[in-house]
């Protein structure tokens, strides 16, 4: 099975909730999608830029099952995100420091040129130049899927709209789906996966509802990354021939398990 190359950030995240949950954790969509894909049986490679503070991640126990050959190391800090949630678990504010991830677009374009026949998932969020990356992927005829991040979704969906009908799958939450519908006719999209927190997740193929799965009730410890986990799992299962409902069921179950588990700690560098 061809590996899944995931273009996006690997970051240091700090989350805040009104009930004092949250804290510092390892995150980034490229990492979380890749981990979920690997757990579901498909090797994944984060196409990312790591700064000095996270340069030790490749080979770290628990992360060494990933293909780290697509990452680049740069001198400086890795991306950081501070995420504030309300009592319902909805994201209300984000503060970002992109650090060496400012070089992600150039790295991603070079990687696509080196592996034009690869299969890609693009995490459409800052600081990535989404238009440039999707144009390059479609120019090569590469297979790709995409997801978005609500604070930048309006901008990123508009930037990506021209190429979205060529995507094998588009992952959005309910608010992002409304933005997507305002930009283009979703009946032209082969597969859209829509999540809605504790409400039913859906698969829509060319605008028609084809699967709906209600998440199991779980007490959420950390919601950041739930959508990434669902996406990585869904893509892995679909690559093995699972039907949309089967893949969605697996993705919803993986996301429910993820939000109730302890967040990923940032591993300390290994002694030299």
mmCIF file with all atom_site columns, N, CA and C in Angstrom, residues 27-76:
data_model
loop_
_atom_site.group_PDB
_atom_site.id
_atom_site.type_symbol
_atom_site.label_atom_id
_atom_site.label_alt_id
_atom_site.label_comp_id
_atom_site.label_asym_id
_atom_site.label_entity_id
_atom_site.label_seq_id
_atom_site.pdbx_PDB_ins_code
_atom_site.Cartn_x
_atom_site.Cartn_y
_atom_site.Cartn_z
_atom_site.occupancy
_atom_site.B_iso_or_equiv
_atom_site.pdbx_formal_charge
_atom_site.auth_seq_id
_atom_site.auth_comp_id
_atom_site.auth_asym_id
_atom_site.auth_atom_id
_atom_site.pdbx_PDB_model_num
ATOM 1   N N  . UNK A 1 27 ? 1.311  18.318 19.243 1.00 0.00 ? 27 UNK A N  1
ATOM 2   C CA . UNK A 1 27 ? 0.174  18.363 18.331 1.00 0.00 ? 27 UNK A CA 1
ATOM 3   C C  . UNK A 1 27 ? 0.591  18.672 16.913 1.00 0.00 ? 27 UNK A C  1
ATOM 4   N N  . UNK A 1 28 ? -0.346 19.229 16.182 1.00 0.00 ? 28 UNK A N  1
ATOM 5   C CA . UNK A 1 28 ? -0.139 19.518 14.767 1.00 0.00 ? 28 UNK A CA 1
ATOM 6   C C  . UNK A 1 28 ? -0.865 18.502 13.912 1.00 0.00 ? 28 UNK A C  1
ATOM 7   N N  . UNK A 1 29 ? -1.599 18.995 12.919 1.00 0.00 ? 29 UNK A N  1
ATOM 8   C CA . UNK A 1 29 ? -2.431 18.123 12.106 1.00 0.00 ? 29 UNK A CA 1
ATOM 9   C C  . UNK A 1 29 ? -1.624 17.073 11.357 1.00 0.00 ? 29 UNK A C  1
ATOM 10  N N  . UNK A 1 30 ? -0.434 17.437 10.860 1.00 0.00 ? 30 UNK A N  1
ATOM 11  C CA . UNK A 1 30 ? 0.367  16.459 10.118 1.00 0.00 ? 30 UNK A CA 1
ATOM 12  C C  . UNK A 1 30 ? 0.728  15.270 11.000 1.00 0.00 ? 30 UNK A C  1
ATOM 13  N N  . UNK A 1 31 ? 1.051  15.536 12.252 1.00 0.00 ? 31 UNK A N  1
ATOM 14  C CA . UNK A 1 31 ? 1.402  14.456 13.174 1.00 0.00 ? 31 UNK A CA 1
ATOM 15  C C  . UNK A 1 31 ? 0.183  13.616 13.530 1.00 0.00 ? 31 UNK A C  1
ATOM 16  N N  . UNK A 1 32 ? -0.927 14.257 13.877 1.00 0.00 ? 32 UNK A N  1
ATOM 17  C CA . UNK A 1 32 ? -2.089 13.518 14.374 1.00 0.00 ? 32 UNK A CA 1
ATOM 18  C C  . UNK A 1 32 ? -2.779 12.717 13.274 1.00 0.00 ? 32 UNK A C  1
ATOM 19  N N  . UNK A 1 33 ? -2.873 13.280 12.065 1.00 0.00 ? 33 UNK A N  1
ATOM 20  C CA . UNK A 1 33 ? -3.419 12.506 10.949 1.00 0.00 ? 33 UNK A CA 1
ATOM 21  C C  . UNK A 1 33 ? -2.531 11.302 10.660 1.00 0.00 ? 33 UNK A C  1
ATOM 22  N N  . UNK A 1 34 ? -1.217 11.507 10.681 1.00 0.00 ? 34 UNK A N  1
ATOM 23  C CA . UNK A 1 34 ? -0.280 10.423 10.399 1.00 0.00 ? 34 UNK A CA 1
ATOM 24  C C  . UNK A 1 34 ? -0.361 9.323  11.445 1.00 0.00 ? 34 UNK A C  1
ATOM 25  N N  . UNK A 1 35 ? -0.433 9.706  12.709 1.00 0.00 ? 35 UNK A N  1
ATOM 26  C CA . UNK A 1 35 ? -0.526 8.702  13.770 1.00 0.00 ? 35 UNK A CA 1
ATOM 27  C C  . UNK A 1 35 ? -1.805 7.881  13.638 1.00 0.00 ? 35 UNK A C  1
ATOM 28  N N  . UNK A 1 36 ? -2.913 8.548  13.350 1.00 0.00 ? 36 UNK A N  1
ATOM 29  C CA . UNK A 1 36 ? -4.181 7.830  13.215 1.00 0.00 ? 36 UNK A CA 1
ATOM 30  C C  . UNK A 1 36 ? -4.157 6.892  12.015 1.00 0.00 ? 36 UNK A C  1
ATOM 31  N N  . UNK A 1 37 ? -3.572 7.347  10.916 1.00 0.00 ? 37 UNK A N  1
ATOM 32  C CA . UNK A 1 37 ? -3.460 6.504  9.732  1.00 0.00 ? 37 UNK A CA 1
ATOM 33  C C  . UNK A 1 37 ? -2.636 5.263  10.039 1.00 0.00 ? 37 UNK A C  1
ATOM 34  N N  . UNK A 1 38 ? -1.504 5.464  10.715 1.00 0.00 ? 38 UNK A N  1
ATOM 35  C CA . UNK A 1 38 ? -0.662 4.331  11.063 1.00 0.00 ? 38 UNK A CA 1
ATOM 36  C C  . UNK A 1 38 ? -1.351 3.342  11.983 1.00 0.00 ? 38 UNK A C  1
ATOM 37  N N  . UNK A 1 39 ? -2.092 3.856  12.948 1.00 0.00 ? 39 UNK A N  1
ATOM 38  C CA . UNK A 1 39 ? -2.808 2.977  13.875 1.00 0.00 ? 39 UNK A CA 1
ATOM 39  C C  . UNK A 1 39 ? -3.868 2.166  13.150 1.00 0.00 ? 39 UNK A C  1
ATOM 40  N N  . UNK A 1 40 ? -4.429 2.733  12.065 1.00 0.00 ? 40 UNK A N  1
ATOM 41  C CA . UNK A 1 40 ? -5.445 2.028  11.287 1.00 0.00 ? 40 UNK A CA 1
ATOM 42  C C  . UNK A 1 40 ? -4.839 1.139  10.202 1.00 0.00 ? 40 UNK A C  1
ATOM 43  N N  . UNK A 1 41 ? -3.509 1.104  10.139 1.00 0.00 ? 41 UNK A N  1
ATOM 44  C CA . UNK A 1 41 ? -2.856 0.146  9.253  1.00 0.00 ? 41 UNK A CA 1
ATOM 45  C C  . UNK A 1 41 ? -2.219 0.688  8.003  1.00 0.00 ? 41 UNK A C  1
ATOM 46  N N  . UNK A 1 42 ? -2.200 2.003  7.831  1.00 0.00 ? 42 UNK A N  1
ATOM 47  C CA . UNK A 1 42 ? -1.567 2.575  6.645  1.00 0.00 ? 42 UNK A CA 1
ATOM 48  C C  . UNK A 1 42 ? -0.403 3.466  7.041  1.00 0.00 ? 42 UNK A C  1
ATOM 49  N N  . UNK A 1 43 ? 0.791  3.154  6.567  1.00 0.00 ? 43 UNK A N  1
ATOM 50  C CA . UNK A 1 43 ? 1.971  3.946  6.871  1.00 0.00 ? 43 UNK A CA 1
ATOM 51  C C  . UNK A 1 43 ? 1.769  5.380  6.398  1.00 0.00 ? 43 UNK A C  1
ATOM 52  N N  . UNK A 1 44 ? 2.166  6.335  7.230  1.00 0.00 ? 44 UNK A N  1
ATOM 53  C CA . UNK A 1 44 ? 2.015  7.747  6.886  1.00 0.00 ? 44 UNK A CA 1
ATOM 54  C C  . UNK A 1 44 ? 3.307  8.492  7.174  1.00 0.00 ? 44 UNK A C  1
ATOM 55  N N  . UNK A 1 45 ? 3.530  9.550  6.402  1.00 0.00 ? 45 UNK A N  1
ATOM 56  C CA . UNK A 1 45 ? 4.744  10.355 6.514  1.00 0.00 ? 45 UNK A CA 1
ATOM 57  C C  . UNK A 1 45 ? 4.374  11.822 6.686  1.00 0.00 ? 45 UNK A C  1
ATOM 58  N N  . UNK A 1 46 ? 4.671  12.432 7.836  1.00 0.00 ? 46 UNK A N  1
ATOM 59  C CA . UNK A 1 46 ? 4.433  13.873 7.967  1.00 0.00 ? 46 UNK A CA 1
ATOM 60  C C  . UNK A 1 46 ? 5.392  14.656 7.073  1.00 0.00 ? 46 UNK A C  1
ATOM 61  N N  . UNK A 1 47 ? 4.833  15.474 6.185  1.00 0.00 ? 47 UNK A N  1
ATOM 62  C CA . UNK A 1 47 ? 5.639  16.386 5.378  1.00 0.00 ? 47 UNK A CA 1
ATOM 63  C C  . UNK A 1 47 ? 5.621  17.702 6.140  1.00 0.00 ? 47 UNK A C  1
ATOM 64  N N  . UNK A 1 48 ? 6.653  17.929 6.935  1.00 0.00 ? 48 UNK A N  1
ATOM 65  C CA . UNK A 1 48 ? 6.633  19.012 7.909  1.00 0.00 ? 48 UNK A CA 1
ATOM 66  C C  . UNK A 1 48 ? 8.037  19.568 8.074  1.00 0.00 ? 48 UNK A C  1
ATOM 67  N N  . UNK A 1 49 ? 8.122  20.679 8.806  1.00 0.00 ? 49 UNK A N  1
ATOM 68  C CA . UNK A 1 49 ? 9.409  21.274 9.153  1.00 0.00 ? 49 UNK A CA 1
ATOM 69  C C  . UNK A 1 49 ? 9.500  21.312 10.675 1.00 0.00 ? 49 UNK A C  1
ATOM 70  N N  . UNK A 1 50 ? 10.525 20.675 11.216 1.00 0.00 ? 50 UNK A N  1
ATOM 71  C CA . UNK A 1 50 ? 10.729 20.626 12.659 1.00 0.00 ? 50 UNK A CA 1
ATOM 72  C C  . UNK A 1 50 ? 11.848 21.578 13.062 1.00 0.00 ? 50 UNK A C  1
ATOM 73  N N  . UNK A 1 51 ? 11.600 22.336 14.119 1.00 0.00 ? 51 UNK A N  1
ATOM 74  C CA . UNK A 1 51 ? 12.632 23.207 14.667 1.00 0.00 ? 51 UNK A CA 1
ATOM 75  C C  . UNK A 1 51 ? 13.540 22.457 15.628 1.00 0.00 ? 51 UNK A C  1
ATOM 76  N N  . UNK A 1 52 ? 14.475 23.177 16.215 1.00 0.00 ? 52 UNK A N  1
ATOM 77  C CA . UNK A 1 52 ? 15.438 22.559 17.120 1.00 0.00 ? 52 UNK A CA 1
ATOM 78  C C  . UNK A 1 52 ? 14.763 21.867 18.298 1.00 0.00 ? 52 UNK A C  1
ATOM 79  N N  . UNK A 1 53 ? 13.647 22.431 18.773 1.00 0.00 ? 53 UNK A N  1
ATOM 80  C CA . UNK A 1 53 ? 12.998 21.906 19.964 1.00 0.00 ? 53 UNK A CA 1
ATOM 81  C C  . UNK A 1 53 ? 12.268 20.589 19.732 1.00 0.00 ? 53 UNK A C  1
ATOM 82  N N  . UNK A 1 54 ? 11.950 20.271 18.480 1.00 0.00 ? 54 UNK A N  1
ATOM 83  C CA . UNK A 1 54 ? 11.262 19.008 18.175 1.00 0.00 ? 54 UNK A CA 1
ATOM 84  C C  . UNK A 1 54 ? 12.054 18.142 17.202 1.00 0.00 ? 54 UNK A C  1
ATOM 85  N N  . UNK A 1 55 ? 13.293 18.485 16.989 1.00 0.00 ? 55 UNK A N  1
ATOM 86  C CA . UNK A 1 55 ? 14.112 17.746 16.018 1.00 0.00 ? 55 UNK A CA 1
ATOM 87  C C  . UNK A 1 55 ? 14.352 16.299 16.434 1.00 0.00 ? 55 UNK A C  1
ATOM 88  N N  . UNK A 1 56 ? 14.134 16.006 17.724 1.00 0.00 ? 56 UNK A N  1
ATOM 89  C CA . UNK A 1 56 ? 14.376 14.645 18.224 1.00 0.00 ? 56 UNK A CA 1
ATOM 90  C C  . UNK A 1 56 ? 13.175 13.725 18.046 1.00 0.00 ? 56 UNK A C  1
ATOM 91  N N  . UNK A 1 57 ? 12.073 14.219 17.501 1.00 0.00 ? 57 UNK A N  1
ATOM 92  C CA . UNK A 1 57 ? 10.872 13.384 17.408 1.00 0.00 ? 57 UNK A CA 1
ATOM 93  C C  . UNK A 1 57 ? 11.075 12.119 16.572 1.00 0.00 ? 57 UNK A C  1
ATOM 94  N N  . UNK A 1 58 ? 11.716 12.197 15.391 1.00 0.00 ? 58 UNK A N  1
ATOM 95  C CA . UNK A 1 58 ? 11.934 10.953 14.648 1.00 0.00 ? 58 UNK A CA 1
ATOM 96  C C  . UNK A 1 58 ? 12.734 9.952  15.490 1.00 0.00 ? 58 UNK A C  1
ATOM 97  N N  . UNK A 1 59 ? 12.221 8.758  15.600 1.00 0.00 ? 59 UNK A N  1
ATOM 98  C CA . UNK A 1 59 ? 12.885 7.737  16.405 1.00 0.00 ? 59 UNK A CA 1
ATOM 99  C C  . UNK A 1 59 ? 12.453 7.716  17.853 1.00 0.00 ? 59 UNK A C  1
ATOM 100 N N  . UNK A 1 60 ? 11.641 8.700  18.286 1.00 0.00 ? 60 UNK A N  1
ATOM 101 C CA . UNK A 1 60 ? 11.146 8.706  19.657 1.00 0.00 ? 60 UNK A CA 1
ATOM 102 C C  . UNK A 1 60 ? 10.157 7.558  19.857 1.00 0.00 ? 60 UNK A C  1
ATOM 103 N N  . UNK A 1 61 ? 10.291 6.776  20.943 1.00 0.00 ? 61 UNK A N  1
ATOM 104 C CA . UNK A 1 61 ? 9.329  5.687  21.178 1.00 0.00 ? 61 UNK A CA 1
ATOM 105 C C  . UNK A 1 61 ? 7.888  6.195  21.124 1.00 0.00 ? 61 UNK A C  1
ATOM 106 N N  . UNK A 1 62 ? 7.052  5.453  20.422 1.00 0.00 ? 62 UNK A N  1
ATOM 107 C CA . UNK A 1 62 ? 5.670  5.854  20.237 1.00 0.00 ? 62 UNK A CA 1
ATOM 108 C C  . UNK A 1 62 ? 5.456  6.634  18.950 1.00 0.00 ? 62 UNK A C  1
ATOM 109 N N  . UNK A 1 63 ? 6.519  7.219  18.418 1.00 0.00 ? 63 UNK A N  1
ATOM 110 C CA . UNK A 1 63 ? 6.432  7.968  17.170 1.00 0.00 ? 63 UNK A CA 1
ATOM 111 C C  . UNK A 1 63 ? 7.280  7.344  16.067 1.00 0.00 ? 63 UNK A C  1
ATOM 112 N N  . UNK A 1 64 ? 8.039  6.303  16.433 1.00 0.00 ? 64 UNK A N  1
ATOM 113 C CA . UNK A 1 64 ? 8.961  5.726  15.457 1.00 0.00 ? 64 UNK A CA 1
ATOM 114 C C  . UNK A 1 64 ? 8.257  4.810  14.457 1.00 0.00 ? 64 UNK A C  1
ATOM 115 N N  . UNK A 1 65 ? 6.943  4.647  14.586 1.00 0.00 ? 65 UNK A N  1
ATOM 116 C CA . UNK A 1 65 ? 6.202  3.883  13.588 1.00 0.00 ? 65 UNK A CA 1
ATOM 117 C C  . UNK A 1 65 ? 5.828  4.709  12.373 1.00 0.00 ? 65 UNK A C  1
ATOM 118 N N  . UNK A 1 66 ? 6.109  6.018  12.436 1.00 0.00 ? 66 UNK A N  1
ATOM 119 C CA . UNK A 1 66 ? 5.855  6.888  11.295 1.00 0.00 ? 66 UNK A CA 1
ATOM 120 C C  . UNK A 1 66 ? 7.039  6.853  10.328 1.00 0.00 ? 66 UNK A C  1
ATOM 121 N N  . UNK A 1 67 ? 6.782  7.218  9.092  1.00 0.00 ? 67 UNK A N  1
ATOM 122 C CA . UNK A 1 67 ? 7.844  7.405  8.108  1.00 0.00 ? 67 UNK A CA 1
ATOM 123 C C  . UNK A 1 67 ? 8.279  8.867  8.195  1.00 0.00 ? 67 UNK A C  1
ATOM 124 N N  . UNK A 1 68 ? 9.431  9.108  8.784  1.00 0.00 ? 68 UNK A N  1
ATOM 125 C CA . UNK A 1 68 ? 9.902  10.468 8.985  1.00 0.00 ? 68 UNK A CA 1
ATOM 126 C C  . UNK A 1 68 ? 10.783 10.974 7.847  1.00 0.00 ? 68 UNK A C  1
ATOM 127 N N  . UNK A 1 69 ? 10.836 10.223 6.754  1.00 0.00 ? 69 UNK A N  1
ATOM 128 C CA . UNK A 1 69 ? 11.734 10.596 5.661  1.00 0.00 ? 69 UNK A CA 1
ATOM 129 C C  . UNK A 1 69 ? 11.306 11.880 4.953  1.00 0.00 ? 69 UNK A C  1
ATOM 130 N N  . UNK A 1 70 ? 10.067 12.319 5.155  1.00 0.00 ? 70 UNK A N  1
ATOM 131 C CA . UNK A 1 70 ? 9.561  13.508 4.462  1.00 0.00 ? 70 UNK A CA 1
ATOM 132 C C  . UNK A 1 70 ? 9.668  14.774 5.295  1.00 0.00 ? 70 UNK A C  1
ATOM 133 N N  . UNK A 1 71 ? 10.257 14.709 6.481  1.00 0.00 ? 71 UNK A N  1
ATOM 134 C CA . UNK A 1 71 ? 10.362 15.918 7.289  1.00 0.00 ? 71 UNK A CA 1
ATOM 135 C C  . UNK A 1 71 ? 11.665 16.649 6.961  1.00 0.00 ? 71 UNK A C  1
ATOM 136 N N  . UNK A 1 72 ? 11.712 17.929 7.305  1.00 0.00 ? 72 UNK A N  1
ATOM 137 C CA . UNK A 1 72 ? 12.934 18.713 7.183  1.00 0.00 ? 72 UNK A CA 1
ATOM 138 C C  . UNK A 1 72 ? 13.200 19.386 8.518  1.00 0.00 ? 72 UNK A C  1
ATOM 139 N N  . UNK A 1 73 ? 14.451 19.449 8.884  1.00 0.00 ? 73 UNK A N  1
ATOM 140 C CA . UNK A 1 73 ? 14.841 20.138 10.106 1.00 0.00 ? 73 UNK A CA 1
ATOM 141 C C  . UNK A 1 73 ? 15.356 21.525 9.750  1.00 0.00 ? 73 UNK A C  1
ATOM 142 N N  . UNK A 1 74 ? 14.981 22.523 10.541 1.00 0.00 ? 74 UNK A N  1
ATOM 143 C CA . UNK A 1 74 ? 15.442 23.887 10.326 1.00 0.00 ? 74 UNK A CA 1
ATOM 144 C C  . UNK A 1 74 ? 15.859 24.497 11.656 1.00 0.00 ? 74 UNK A C  1
ATOM 145 N N  . UNK A 1 75 ? 16.741 25.460 11.602 1.00 0.00 ? 75 UNK A N  1
ATOM 146 C CA . UNK A 1 75 ? 17.248 26.112 12.802 1.00 0.00 ? 75 UNK A CA 1
ATOM 147 C C  . UNK A 1 75 ? 16.254 27.159 13.280 1.00 0.00 ? 75 UNK A C  1
ATOM 148 N N  . UNK A 1 76 ? 15.712 26.962 14.482 1.00 0.00 ? 76 UNK A N  1
ATOM 149 C CA . UNK A 1 76 ? 14.733 27.879 15.040 1.00 0.00 ? 76 UNK A CA 1
ATOM 150 C C  . UNK A 1 76 ? 13.662 27.110 15.778 1.00 0.00 ? 76 UNK A C  1
#
